[in-house]
Each structure stands twice: as C-alpha cells, then as structure tokens.
Amino acid sequence: MDILNAPFMESFKRLTSDAFKKGWHERNGGNLTYRVPAEEVESVKESLHPAEQWQPIGNTVPDLAGEYFLVTGSGKYMRNVEIAPEKNVALIEIDAKGENYAIRWGLVDGGRPTSELPTHLAAHELKKKMTNGKNRIIYHAHPTNLIALTFVLPLEDKAFTRELWEMATEDPVIFPEGIGVVPWMVPGGKEIADASVKLMEKYRVVVWSHHGLFVCGDDFDEAFGLMDTVEKAAEICVKVLSMGGKKQTIPRDGFIQLAKDFNIDLNTELLD
Ligand code: 13P
Ligand code: ZN
C-alpha cells in the first residue's frame, strides 16, 4: 500500500490538525513521533526508498535498533502535515547500534527530523521497556495555559501536580502518577533529553518550563487526550487565578476516596 493511504498516516494527520486547531502549535512549534510496528512498515514497503545517508541521532538508543519512526520534520508546521505529509513528515530507520538514523520516506523538499529527536527517541526507548512495547507515541506541544502557569506556580512536581489534579475531579484518574517539571533548558539537546527521560521513569507528563509539555501514549488518542486534559486543567487554573484564586477546593481526603472508588494507583507522595 502507498504510505499515504496507511491508517497510521491518517491517525498521525488527524492528531496534528486537531492539535493545531487547539492552538498548541504556532509556526513550527511542537513535534510528534510514532514508533511504527514492523507489520505496518511491511505494509507500506513499496513507498520506501533505500537508506541514502546515515545521520547521528545525537543520543544512543540501543534498544531501538532497527525500529522505524514516523516523525515531524524540524521547522515544519503542524498545520501543513495534513495537506502535504510527504513534505513535512519522514519515516526514519534506526541503525543496528541505535546511534544513527536514515530517512526511508518523506521530507521530499529536504530537511531533517525534529530537533527534539534525541529526547523523543530516549523517551521511546524508556517507555518501550516500561510498557512491554505498548507505548508508541511521544508528543510535544506548546499549550498556552500550561506555559503561562510555569511563570506563576513553583517549578516543582508536587506543586504542579496538586494544582492541576484539583482543577477537575477526574484529572487524577487520567494522570494518577502526577506531573514532572523540568526547569528551563535549551531545547533540542541531550541535557533536556536526559532530564525529561529521568522524569518519564515516574510520569507520563513532563512540563518544560517556559516552553511546553511533553507526553507519551500507547496510541494517538491516548497521547492527544493526555495533552488535552492537562492543558484544560491549566486553563481552569489560569481562570481561577484570574478570578482572585481558590475560595474552596477538593479536600485531601477527597483524592484518597476518589483513588479508592476509581481503583487507581494515585501517587499520594504528591499530596501534602
Ligand atoms: P522542531 O521544528 O525542530 O520540531 O522544533 C519545534 C519545537 O517545538 C522545539 O521544542
Ligand atoms: Zn517546543
């Protein structure tokens, strides 16, 4: 099958266009990567060209050797993925050492994978191991309210988690592990990759201070839903702060009761 007709390409396009309409992707902001299952790679092999040039990833990911990823291009706009995936997206292959990648399809007008590739692949490697191969998506966006909160809330896991859990009763059910916070760092390098992956050992949501949000998911719906839920909590929080702050909230015992009734493993270390 032509890769342009593959169901995974449809899902990739749907996420990028929905997310752009949400306002999370100004210009080239944000990036998306999908670890493509071997049978899906096989189903589109007629569209692939041979690996021409191997380029360094900027990180070492031995547990991803031989894997294929569908990735947004660096400097490419999320809003353009739907209309011209072949110009804005690439299918890349990882070499046998997990040190280099080669483009096997896409970016037909030139370009390279997202500058956040070292972070995405390091997170893929970790989550693949932690979920027995189920996790397939890593996704980064620039959601407005979440970024705004990084100028106001303490840049600590506990403060962010508790504040956002309080903003909607079912939020602790969606991200019971809580939220990790990376202090401000230059994007795209190994330093932010290492800091994010360290937090991804505990969480599925990581805040990049004054920059955006970084999430994972088993599939496109889960990753999009997680981004959407956290950003909606942030939006409520911004509104509450703008109205003069909380006058009442969910009590500590309420979270314990919720965890019991919904049978979730709530990270109570993040409650006071
Ligand atoms: P890319 O265009 O290289 O994906 O970078 C966008 C971005 O949001 C970096 O954090
Ligand atoms: Zn970014």
Coordinates of C-alpha atoms and ligand atoms in Angstrom, one line a residue:
M1 CA 0.0 0.0 0.0
D2 CA 1.0 3.6 -0.6
I3 CA 2.2 5.0 2.8
L4 CA -0.2 8.0 2.2
N5 CA -3.1 5.6 2.4
A6 CA -1.9 3.8 5.6
P7 CA -4.3 4.0 8.6
F8 CA -1.4 5.1 10.8
M9 CA -0.8 8.1 8.4
E10 CA -4.4 9.1 8.8
S11 CA -4.1 8.9 12.6
F12 CA -0.9 11.0 12.5
K13 CA -2.5 13.6 10.3
R14 CA -5.7 13.8 12.5
L15 CA -3.6 14.4 15.6
T16 CA -1.5 17.2 14.0
S17 CA -4.5 19.0 12.5
D18 CA -6.7 18.7 15.7
A19 CA -3.8 19.9 17.8
F20 CA -3.1 22.9 15.5
K21 CA -6.8 23.9 15.8
K22 CA -6.4 23.7 19.6
G23 CA -3.8 26.4 19.3
W24 CA -0.9 24.3 20.6
H25 CA 1.3 24.6 17.5
E26 CA 2.2 28.2 16.4
R27 CA 4.5 28.2 13.4
N28 CA 6.7 25.0 13.7
G29 CA 6.1 24.6 17.5
G30 CA 5.8 21.1 18.8
N31 CA 6.7 17.6 17.3
L32 CA 5.2 14.1 17.1
T33 CA 6.8 10.7 16.7
Y34 CA 5.2 7.3 16.2
R35 CA 7.1 4.0 16.7
V36 CA 5.7 2.1 13.7
P37 CA 5.1 -1.6 14.3
A38 CA 7.0 -4.0 12.0
E39 CA 3.8 -5.2 10.2
E40 CA 2.8 -1.6 9.4
V41 CA 6.3 -0.9 8.0
E42 CA 5.9 -4.1 5.9
S43 CA 2.5 -2.9 4.6
V44 CA 4.0 0.3 3.1
K45 CA 7.3 -1.0 1.9
E46 CA 6.5 -0.2 -1.7
S47 CA 6.7 3.5 -0.7
L48 CA 10.2 3.3 0.9
H49 CA 13.4 4.2 -0.8
P50 CA 16.8 2.8 0.3
A51 CA 18.7 4.5 3.2
E52 CA 20.9 7.0 1.4
Q53 CA 22.7 8.7 4.3
W54 CA 23.0 7.8 8.0
Q55 CA 23.0 10.8 10.3
P56 CA 23.8 10.9 14.1
I57 CA 20.7 10.9 16.3
G58 CA 22.6 12.9 19.0
N59 CA 21.8 10.3 21.5
T60 CA 22.4 6.5 21.8
V61 CA 19.3 4.3 21.9
P62 CA 20.4 0.7 21.5
D63 CA 17.0 -0.8 22.5
L64 CA 15.5 0.9 19.4
A65 CA 17.9 -0.6 16.9
G66 CA 16.2 -1.5 13.7
E67 CA 12.9 0.4 14.6
Y68 CA 11.1 2.7 12.3
F69 CA 9.5 6.0 13.4
L70 CA 7.2 8.4 11.7
V71 CA 8.4 11.9 12.7
T72 CA 7.6 15.5 12.1
G73 CA 10.3 17.5 10.3
S74 CA 12.3 20.2 12.0
G75 CA 11.0 23.7 11.2
K76 CA 7.8 22.2 9.6
Y77 CA 4.4 23.4 10.6
M78 CA 1.9 21.0 12.2
R79 CA -0.9 22.7 10.2
N80 CA 0.8 21.6 7.0
V81 CA 1.1 17.9 7.8
E82 CA -2.4 17.1 6.8
I83 CA -2.2 18.8 3.3
A84 CA 1.4 17.5 2.4
P85 CA 2.7 14.8 4.7
E86 CA 5.4 13.9 2.2
K87 CA 7.0 17.4 2.6
N88 CA 6.5 17.7 6.4
V89 CA 7.0 14.2 7.8
A90 CA 9.6 11.5 7.5
L91 CA 9.7 7.8 8.1
I92 CA 13.1 7.1 9.6
E93 CA 15.0 3.8 10.3
I94 CA 17.4 3.5 13.3
D95 CA 20.7 1.6 12.7
A96 CA 21.9 -1.5 14.4
K97 CA 23.7 0.4 17.2
G98 CA 21.0 2.9 17.9
E99 CA 23.3 5.8 17.1
N100 CA 22.2 6.9 13.6
Y101 CA 19.0 7.3 11.6
A102 CA 18.3 7.3 7.9
I103 CA 15.3 8.7 6.1
R104 CA 13.4 6.0 4.2
W105 CA 10.4 8.1 3.1
G106 CA 9.2 11.8 3.2
L107 CA 10.7 15.3 3.6
V108 CA 10.8 15.3 -0.2
D109 CA 11.8 19.0 -0.3
G110 CA 14.7 18.4 2.1
G111 CA 15.0 18.8 5.8
R112 CA 15.6 16.7 8.8
P113 CA 13.6 15.1 11.6
T114 CA 12.5 17.3 14.5
S115 CA 15.3 18.9 16.6
E116 CA 13.8 17.2 19.6
L117 CA 14.6 13.7 18.1
P118 CA 17.2 12.9 20.9
T119 CA 14.6 13.5 23.5
H120 CA 11.8 11.7 21.7
L121 CA 13.9 8.6 21.0
A122 CA 15.3 8.4 24.5
A123 CA 11.7 8.6 25.8
H124 CA 10.6 5.9 23.3
E125 CA 13.4 3.6 24.4
L126 CA 12.4 4.0 28.1
K127 CA 8.7 3.7 27.6
K128 CA 9.0 0.7 25.2
K129 CA 10.8 -1.1 28.0
M130 CA 8.4 0.1 30.8
T131 CA 5.2 -0.9 28.9
N132 CA 6.4 -4.1 27.2
G133 CA 6.3 -2.4 23.8
K134 CA 2.8 -1.0 24.1
N135 CA 3.8 2.7 24.2
R136 CA 4.2 4.0 20.6
I137 CA 3.7 7.8 20.8
I138 CA 5.9 10.6 22.1
Y139 CA 4.4 14.1 21.6
H140 CA 5.5 17.7 22.4
A141 CA 3.3 20.8 22.2
H142 CA 3.2 24.4 23.2
P143 CA -0.2 24.7 25.1
T144 CA -0.8 28.3 26.1
N145 CA -2.2 28.0 29.6
L146 CA 0.2 25.4 30.7
I147 CA 3.1 27.6 29.6
A148 CA 1.6 30.6 31.4
L149 CA 1.4 28.6 34.7
T150 CA 5.2 28.0 34.5
F151 CA 5.6 31.7 35.2
V152 CA 3.5 31.6 38.3
L153 CA 3.5 28.1 40.0
P154 CA 6.6 26.8 41.8
L155 CA 8.6 24.7 39.3
E156 CA 8.2 21.5 41.3
D157 CA 6.4 18.2 40.6
K158 CA 4.3 18.4 43.7
A159 CA 3.0 21.9 43.2
F160 CA 2.1 21.4 39.5
T161 CA 0.5 18.0 40.2
R162 CA -1.6 19.1 43.1
E163 CA -2.7 22.3 41.5
L164 CA -3.8 20.5 38.3
W165 CA -5.3 17.5 40.0
E166 CA -7.6 20.0 41.8
M167 CA -8.8 21.6 38.6
A168 CA -11.2 18.8 37.6
T169 CA -12.4 15.9 39.7
E170 CA -11.5 13.2 37.1
D171 CA -8.0 14.5 36.3
P172 CA -6.2 12.4 38.9
V173 CA -7.8 9.4 37.1
I174 CA -6.1 10.5 33.8
F175 CA -2.7 11.2 35.2
P176 CA -2.5 9.4 38.6
E177 CA 1.3 9.3 38.6
G178 CA 1.4 13.1 38.6
I179 CA 3.4 15.6 36.5
G180 CA 7.2 16.1 36.4
V181 CA 8.7 19.5 35.9
V182 CA 12.0 20.2 34.0
P183 CA 13.5 23.6 34.8
W184 CA 14.2 26.0 31.9
M185 CA 16.7 24.5 29.5
V186 CA 17.9 25.0 25.9
P187 CA 15.6 22.8 23.7
G188 CA 16.8 20.0 21.4
G189 CA 19.9 18.8 23.2
K190 CA 21.0 15.8 25.3
E191 CA 20.6 17.8 28.5
I192 CA 16.8 18.2 28.1
A193 CA 16.6 14.7 26.8
D194 CA 18.3 13.3 30.0
A195 CA 16.2 15.4 32.3
S196 CA 13.0 14.5 30.6
V197 CA 13.7 10.8 30.5
K198 CA 14.6 10.8 34.1
L199 CA 11.2 12.2 34.9
M200 CA 9.5 9.9 32.4
E201 CA 10.6 7.0 34.6
K202 CA 7.9 8.2 37.1
Y203 CA 5.5 10.1 35.0
R204 CA 3.7 10.2 31.6
V205 CA 3.5 14.0 31.5
V206 CA 6.5 16.3 31.8
V207 CA 6.4 20.1 31.8
W208 CA 9.2 22.0 30.1
S209 CA 9.3 25.3 32.0
H210 CA 8.5 28.4 29.9
H211 CA 8.3 26.1 26.8
G212 CA 5.6 23.5 26.7
L213 CA 4.6 19.9 27.5
F214 CA 6.0 16.5 26.7
V215 CA 3.7 13.4 26.9
C216 CA 3.6 9.8 25.9
G217 CA 0.8 7.4 25.0
D218 CA 0.2 3.8 23.8
D219 CA -1.7 5.3 20.8
F220 CA -2.6 8.6 19.2
D221 CA -5.8 9.0 21.1
E222 CA -4.1 8.5 24.4
A223 CA -1.3 11.0 23.8
F224 CA -3.7 13.6 22.4
G225 CA -6.1 13.0 25.3
L226 CA -3.4 13.4 27.9
M227 CA -2.2 16.7 26.3
D228 CA -5.8 17.9 26.1
T229 CA -6.6 17.0 29.7
V230 CA -3.5 18.6 31.2
E231 CA -4.0 21.8 29.1
K232 CA -7.7 22.0 30.1
A233 CA -6.7 21.7 33.8
A234 CA -4.1 24.5 33.2
E235 CA -6.8 26.7 31.5
I236 CA -9.1 26.3 34.5
C237 CA -6.2 27.1 36.8
V238 CA -5.5 30.3 34.9
K239 CA -9.1 31.3 35.1
V240 CA -9.3 30.6 38.8
L241 CA -6.1 32.6 39.5
S242 CA -7.5 35.4 37.3
M243 CA -10.7 35.5 39.4
G244 CA -8.7 36.0 42.5
G245 CA -7.8 32.5 43.4
K246 CA -9.5 29.5 45.0
K247 CA -12.2 30.0 47.7
Q248 CA -12.7 26.3 48.1
T249 CA -11.3 23.1 46.5
I250 CA -11.3 19.3 46.6
P251 CA -10.1 18.2 50.1
R252 CA -7.1 15.9 50.5
D253 CA -9.4 13.1 51.7
G254 CA -11.4 13.5 48.5
F255 CA -8.4 12.4 46.5
I256 CA -8.0 9.3 48.7
Q257 CA -11.6 8.4 48.3
L258 CA -11.5 9.0 44.5
A259 CA -8.5 6.7 44.2
K260 CA -10.3 4.0 46.1
D261 CA -13.6 4.2 44.3
F262 CA -12.0 4.5 40.8
N263 CA -9.4 1.9 41.7
I264 CA -6.4 4.0 40.6
D265 CA -2.9 3.9 42.0
L266 CA -2.7 7.6 42.9
N267 CA 0.8 8.9 43.7
T268 CA 0.0 10.0 47.2
E269 CA 3.5 11.3 47.7
L270 CA 2.4 14.3 45.8
L271 CA -0.4 15.1 48.2
D272 CA 0.5 17.0 51.4
Ligands
13P1 P1 11.2 21.4 15.6 O1 10.6 22.3 14.5 O2 12.6 21.1 15.3 O3 10.4 20.1 15.8 O4 11.1 22.2 16.9 C1 9.9 22.7 17.4 C2 9.9 22.7 18.9 O5 8.9 22.9 19.5 C3 11.2 22.6 19.6 O6 11.0 22.4 21.0
ZN2 ZN 9.0 23.2 21.6

